[in-house]
Amino acid sequence: VIFLPESRMRNIEKVHTGNKSEVKRFVDLPYRLYRDCPQWVPPLYIDAYLPLNRKKHPFFEHSEADFFLAVRNGEVVSRICAANNKLFNEYHKTKKAHFYAFDSINDLDVTRALFEAVCEWSKERGLDTIIGPKGLSPFDGYGILVEGFEHRQMMTMMNYNYDYYPKLIEALGFEKEVDFVSCYLPADAFRIPERIERIAKHVVERGDLWVKKFTSKRELVNEWAPRIGYAYNKAFIENWEYYPFTEGDVKYAVDNVFMIADPRLIKLIMHKDEIVGFLFAFPDVSDALQRARGRLFPFGLIDILLEMRRTKTVSGNGMGILPQFQGKGGNALLYYEMGKTVLGFNRFTHVEMTQVAETTRQMRADLKNLNGVEYKNHRVYRKVIG
């Protein structure tokens, strides 16, 4: 425990992850902080507890992280995770610490004390820069929301926070590292132009590429999920957030991604028997997650399954083509299939493309061509500490 001399008694506590009551205090804060916030979508408790489980979360097989609480007058008022992703640093030849799971009341002194603990933790490990929010897995969602506070978050594929969060972070000297923008598109925007359709059909007729479709979740999860995970990782090798996945990272990612998957919304672009592109779209079950309030049972799971059938919103949370196939009709085929997928259900009224990094210039240009409206922005911050 690090005691801090303040008129309002507070201290920073490191969470002992083997202690259930300490872990519960860490997990419970956002549920209390956002209890009356209509834009917040609570994660399932089973998912919220997993990052603190060092035996089960694959991150701890190759890297390290610790969790901290700010406590004032016996009440938890802020929390944060400090992480050293060794694979990320080895690949990029950097010495960066990541912060994640930052939640806090609107108090700069409390926030400063919490980040001082992260700074000390990072320096002890020879790290010279703090970036974040960036989670322990690639599907944790990136950044702090800086635009679009009036909009509900898209399930738990992104983070939601109050508008004072970026003010607190920037007051501590953090600067922009990279932005992740989310776009709204009416379903009609996916009526693919005739030229794109012609190119896509020509590519298939030529035999260079073909589309793998799914009708059963069993086939998707049991036979294809690991291959899809590795292809996903490979497609984003030039991205800011990339690091080489381990087998555990891949399994964790695909298990989370496909939990609420409708197999008809998953498409793969194939070259012979190799996955060279993919489209991940998911029915938006945010309403059901809000009603569940973190609990799958007794009725949460049933409600989520029903919501998958009645929602009119779909989330595009993964779309990519390996770089070597981007100039060979792969992009055209991908967008053509996306249009057929969205419109083929004859149900969805709008689509959200979730968290597209500003560094993925081709994807951002494609979304503008489809008349995508940018309406949320999440910012990853950076601060040099040594």
mmCIF file of N, CA, C and O in Angstrom, residues 68 80 82-84 89 94-99 111-112 114-132 169 172-175 177 381-386:
data_model
loop_
_atom_site.group_PDB
_atom_site.id
_atom_site.type_symbol
_atom_site.label_atom_id
_atom_site.label_comp_id
_atom_site.label_asym_id
_atom_site.label_seq_id
_atom_site.Cartn_x
_atom_site.Cartn_y
_atom_site.Cartn_z
ATOM 1 N N PHE A 68 -4.247 -1.764 -9.867
ATOM 2 C CA PHE A 68 -4.179 -0.817 -8.759
ATOM 3 C C PHE A 68 -5.537 -0.158 -8.516
ATOM 4 O O PHE A 68 -6.303 0.091 -9.452
ATOM 5 N N ILE A 80 -6.935 1.002 -12.214
ATOM 6 C CA ILE A 80 -6.151 0.948 -13.450
ATOM 7 C C ILE A 80 -5.371 -0.353 -13.516
ATOM 8 O O ILE A 80 -5.068 -0.963 -12.470
ATOM 9 N N ALA A 82 -1.757 -1.836 -15.153
ATOM 10 C CA ALA A 82 -0.469 -1.512 -15.775
ATOM 11 C C ALA A 82 0.110 -2.790 -16.368
ATOM 12 O O ALA A 82 0.169 -3.813 -15.680
ATOM 13 N N ALA A 83 0.523 -2.748 -17.627
ATOM 14 C CA ALA A 83 0.952 -3.966 -18.315
ATOM 15 C C ALA A 83 2.242 -3.753 -19.083
ATOM 16 O O ALA A 83 2.507 -2.669 -19.610
ATOM 17 N N ASN A 84 3.016 -4.812 -19.149
ATOM 18 C CA ASN A 84 4.221 -4.862 -19.976
ATOM 19 C C ASN A 84 4.048 -6.003 -20.959
ATOM 20 O O ASN A 84 4.254 -7.166 -20.617
ATOM 21 N N ASN A 89 6.683 -5.246 -27.269
ATOM 22 C CA ASN A 89 7.932 -4.479 -27.170
ATOM 23 C C ASN A 89 9.073 -5.131 -27.947
ATOM 24 O O ASN A 89 9.876 -4.442 -28.584
ATOM 25 N N THR A 94 10.593 -1.482 -28.667
ATOM 26 C CA THR A 94 10.220 -0.354 -27.819
ATOM 27 C C THR A 94 10.286 -0.768 -26.355
ATOM 28 O O THR A 94 10.488 -1.940 -26.022
ATOM 29 N N LYS A 95 10.082 0.207 -25.479
ATOM 30 C CA LYS A 95 10.024 -0.035 -24.036
ATOM 31 C C LYS A 95 8.772 0.645 -23.489
ATOM 32 O O LYS A 95 8.843 1.560 -22.676
ATOM 33 N N LYS A 96 7.625 0.163 -23.947
ATOM 34 C CA LYS A 96 6.359 0.802 -23.614
ATOM 35 C C LYS A 96 5.588 0.000 -22.569
ATOM 36 O O LYS A 96 5.479 -1.220 -22.663
ATOM 37 N N ALA A 97 5.062 0.721 -21.600
ATOM 38 C CA ALA A 97 4.078 0.150 -20.685
ATOM 39 C C ALA A 97 2.697 0.496 -21.230
ATOM 40 O O ALA A 97 2.512 1.536 -21.864
ATOM 41 N N HIS A 98 1.724 -0.394 -21.009
ATOM 42 C CA HIS A 98 0.355 -0.133 -21.422
ATOM 43 C C HIS A 98 -0.502 0.061 -20.176
ATOM 44 O O HIS A 98 -0.304 -0.631 -19.177
ATOM 45 N N PHE A 99 -1.446 1.000 -20.243
ATOM 46 C CA PHE A 99 -2.440 1.043 -19.185
ATOM 47 C C PHE A 99 -3.795 0.685 -19.765
ATOM 48 O O PHE A 99 -4.063 0.887 -20.947
ATOM 49 N N THR A 111 -6.581 10.781 -9.793
ATOM 50 C CA THR A 111 -6.045 10.250 -11.049
ATOM 51 C C THR A 111 -4.532 10.367 -11.090
ATOM 52 O O THR A 111 -3.831 9.439 -11.524
ATOM 53 N N ARG A 112 -4.011 11.497 -10.630
ATOM 54 C CA ARG A 112 -2.558 11.698 -10.626
ATOM 55 C C ARG A 112 -1.869 10.648 -9.748
ATOM 56 O O ARG A 112 -0.857 10.060 -10.142
ATOM 57 N N LEU A 114 -2.905 7.704 -8.975
ATOM 58 C CA LEU A 114 -3.016 6.394 -9.606
ATOM 59 C C LEU A 114 -1.972 6.230 -10.707
ATOM 60 O O LEU A 114 -1.288 5.201 -10.798
ATOM 61 N N PHE A 115 -1.815 7.249 -11.553
ATOM 62 C CA PHE A 115 -0.847 7.168 -12.641
ATOM 63 C C PHE A 115 0.590 7.259 -12.138
ATOM 64 O O PHE A 115 1.513 6.754 -12.793
ATOM 65 N N GLU A 116 0.804 7.879 -10.994
ATOM 66 C CA GLU A 116 2.138 7.863 -10.398
ATOM 67 C C GLU A 116 2.530 6.435 -10.027
ATOM 68 O O GLU A 116 3.700 6.039 -10.170
ATOM 69 N N ALA A 117 1.576 5.662 -9.560
ATOM 70 C CA ALA A 117 1.841 4.255 -9.258
ATOM 71 C C ALA A 117 2.186 3.485 -10.528
ATOM 72 O O ALA A 117 3.095 2.641 -10.543
ATOM 73 N N VAL A 118 1.466 3.765 -11.627
ATOM 74 C CA VAL A 118 1.758 3.119 -12.915
ATOM 75 C C VAL A 118 3.144 3.528 -13.405
ATOM 76 O O VAL A 118 3.906 2.692 -13.920
ATOM 77 N N CYS A 119 3.471 4.797 -13.251
ATOM 78 C CA CYS A 119 4.777 5.309 -13.673
ATOM 79 C C CYS A 119 5.901 4.622 -12.901
ATOM 80 O O CYS A 119 6.899 4.181 -13.485
ATOM 81 N N GLU A 120 5.733 4.500 -11.597
ATOM 82 C CA GLU A 120 6.752 3.837 -10.767
ATOM 83 C C GLU A 120 6.892 2.375 -11.162
ATOM 84 O O GLU A 120 8.000 1.848 -11.287
ATOM 85 N N TRP A 121 5.757 1.710 -11.369
ATOM 86 C CA TRP A 121 5.740 0.301 -11.789
ATOM 87 C C TRP A 121 6.493 0.135 -13.113
ATOM 88 O O TRP A 121 7.262 -0.813 -13.288
ATOM 89 N N SER A 122 6.264 1.049 -14.029
ATOM 90 C CA SER A 122 6.880 0.968 -15.362
ATOM 91 C C SER A 122 8.384 1.190 -15.295
ATOM 92 O O SER A 122 9.172 0.462 -15.920
ATOM 93 N N LYS A 123 8.814 2.180 -14.532
ATOM 94 C CA LYS A 123 10.244 2.477 -14.416
ATOM 95 C C LYS A 123 11.003 1.333 -13.766
ATOM 96 O O LYS A 123 12.154 1.051 -14.127
ATOM 97 N N GLU A 124 10.368 0.652 -12.823
ATOM 98 C CA GLU A 124 11.003 -0.500 -12.178
ATOM 99 C C GLU A 124 11.322 -1.594 -13.186
ATOM 100 O O GLU A 124 12.214 -2.414 -12.968
ATOM 101 N N ARG A 125 10.618 -1.608 -14.303
ATOM 102 C CA ARG A 125 10.805 -2.631 -15.344
ATOM 103 C C ARG A 125 11.588 -2.097 -16.541
ATOM 104 O O ARG A 125 11.654 -2.741 -17.584
ATOM 105 N N GLY A 126 12.154 -0.912 -16.389
ATOM 106 C CA GLY A 126 12.986 -0.346 -17.446
ATOM 107 C C GLY A 126 12.207 0.190 -18.623
ATOM 108 O O GLY A 126 12.773 0.376 -19.713
ATOM 109 N N LEU A 127 10.934 0.474 -18.446
ATOM 110 C CA LEU A 127 10.097 0.994 -19.523
ATOM 111 C C LEU A 127 10.144 2.518 -19.511
ATOM 112 O O LEU A 127 10.245 3.132 -18.446
ATOM 113 N N ASP A 128 10.067 3.126 -20.693
ATOM 114 C CA ASP A 128 10.280 4.571 -20.771
ATOM 115 C C ASP A 128 9.085 5.372 -21.283
ATOM 116 O O ASP A 128 9.124 6.591 -21.371
ATOM 117 N N THR A 129 8.007 4.686 -21.650
ATOM 118 C CA THR A 129 6.830 5.360 -22.182
ATOM 119 C C THR A 129 5.580 4.622 -21.709
ATOM 120 O O THR A 129 5.583 3.388 -21.620
ATOM 121 N N ILE A 130 4.524 5.375 -21.426
ATOM 122 C CA ILE A 130 3.235 4.778 -21.072
ATOM 123 C C ILE A 130 2.246 5.100 -22.185
ATOM 124 O O ILE A 130 2.106 6.251 -22.594
ATOM 125 N N ILE A 131 1.567 4.070 -22.700
ATOM 126 C CA ILE A 131 0.539 4.267 -23.718
ATOM 127 C C ILE A 131 -0.749 3.581 -23.276
ATOM 128 O O ILE A 131 -0.727 2.642 -22.494
ATOM 129 N N GLY A 132 -1.864 4.059 -23.802
ATOM 130 C CA GLY A 132 -3.115 3.399 -23.485
ATOM 131 C C GLY A 132 -4.297 4.335 -23.638
ATOM 132 O O GLY A 132 -4.141 5.509 -23.993
ATOM 133 N N ILE A 169 -6.764 12.811 -18.288
ATOM 134 C CA ILE A 169 -5.566 12.235 -18.895
ATOM 135 C C ILE A 169 -4.656 13.328 -19.459
ATOM 136 O O ILE A 169 -3.433 13.322 -19.252
ATOM 137 N N LEU A 172 -2.549 15.400 -17.114
ATOM 138 C CA LEU A 172 -1.350 14.725 -16.599
ATOM 139 C C LEU A 172 -0.210 14.718 -17.618
ATOM 140 O O LEU A 172 0.837 14.119 -17.358
ATOM 141 N N GLY A 173 -0.402 15.360 -18.764
ATOM 142 C CA GLY A 173 0.670 15.477 -19.752
ATOM 143 C C GLY A 173 0.647 14.422 -20.838
ATOM 144 O O GLY A 173 1.595 14.322 -21.628
ATOM 145 N N PHE A 174 -0.429 13.638 -20.936
ATOM 146 C CA PHE A 174 -0.532 12.639 -21.998
ATOM 147 C C PHE A 174 -0.915 13.318 -23.310
ATOM 148 O O PHE A 174 -1.694 14.267 -23.330
ATOM 149 N N GLU A 175 -0.367 12.798 -24.408
ATOM 150 C CA GLU A 175 -0.644 13.316 -25.744
ATOM 151 C C GLU A 175 -1.156 12.193 -26.638
ATOM 152 O O GLU A 175 -0.985 11.007 -26.333
ATOM 153 N N GLU A 177 -1.526 9.394 -29.267
ATOM 154 C CA GLU A 177 -0.702 8.400 -29.952
ATOM 155 C C GLU A 177 -1.367 8.005 -31.272
ATOM 156 O O GLU A 177 -0.768 8.068 -32.329
ATOM 157 N N TYR A 381 -3.479 7.307 -25.818
ATOM 158 C CA TYR A 381 -2.584 8.369 -25.387
ATOM 159 C C TYR A 381 -1.164 7.861 -25.123
ATOM 160 O O TYR A 381 -0.955 6.651 -24.929
ATOM 161 N N ARG A 382 -0.221 8.815 -25.078
ATOM 162 C CA ARG A 382 1.188 8.483 -24.876
ATOM 163 C C ARG A 382 1.826 9.509 -23.935
ATOM 164 O O ARG A 382 1.528 10.698 -23.989
ATOM 165 N N LYS A 383 2.700 9.009 -23.068
ATOM 166 C CA LYS A 383 3.487 9.910 -22.221
ATOM 167 C C LYS A 383 4.871 9.309 -21.994
ATOM 168 O O LYS A 383 4.980 8.159 -21.568
ATOM 169 N N VAL A 384 5.912 10.085 -22.314
ATOM 170 C CA VAL A 384 7.285 9.635 -22.078
ATOM 171 C C VAL A 384 7.615 9.861 -20.615
ATOM 172 O O VAL A 384 7.373 10.944 -20.060
ATOM 173 N N ILE A 385 8.173 8.831 -19.959
ATOM 174 C CA ILE A 385 8.460 8.936 -18.515
ATOM 175 C C ILE A 385 9.936 8.769 -18.189
ATOM 176 O O ILE A 385 10.329 8.864 -17.031
ATOM 177 N N GLY A 386 10.771 8.508 -19.206
ATOM 178 C CA GLY A 386 12.183 8.327 -18.914
ATOM 179 C C GLY A 386 13.016 8.283 -20.172
ATOM 180 O O GLY A 386 12.495 8.362 -21.263
#
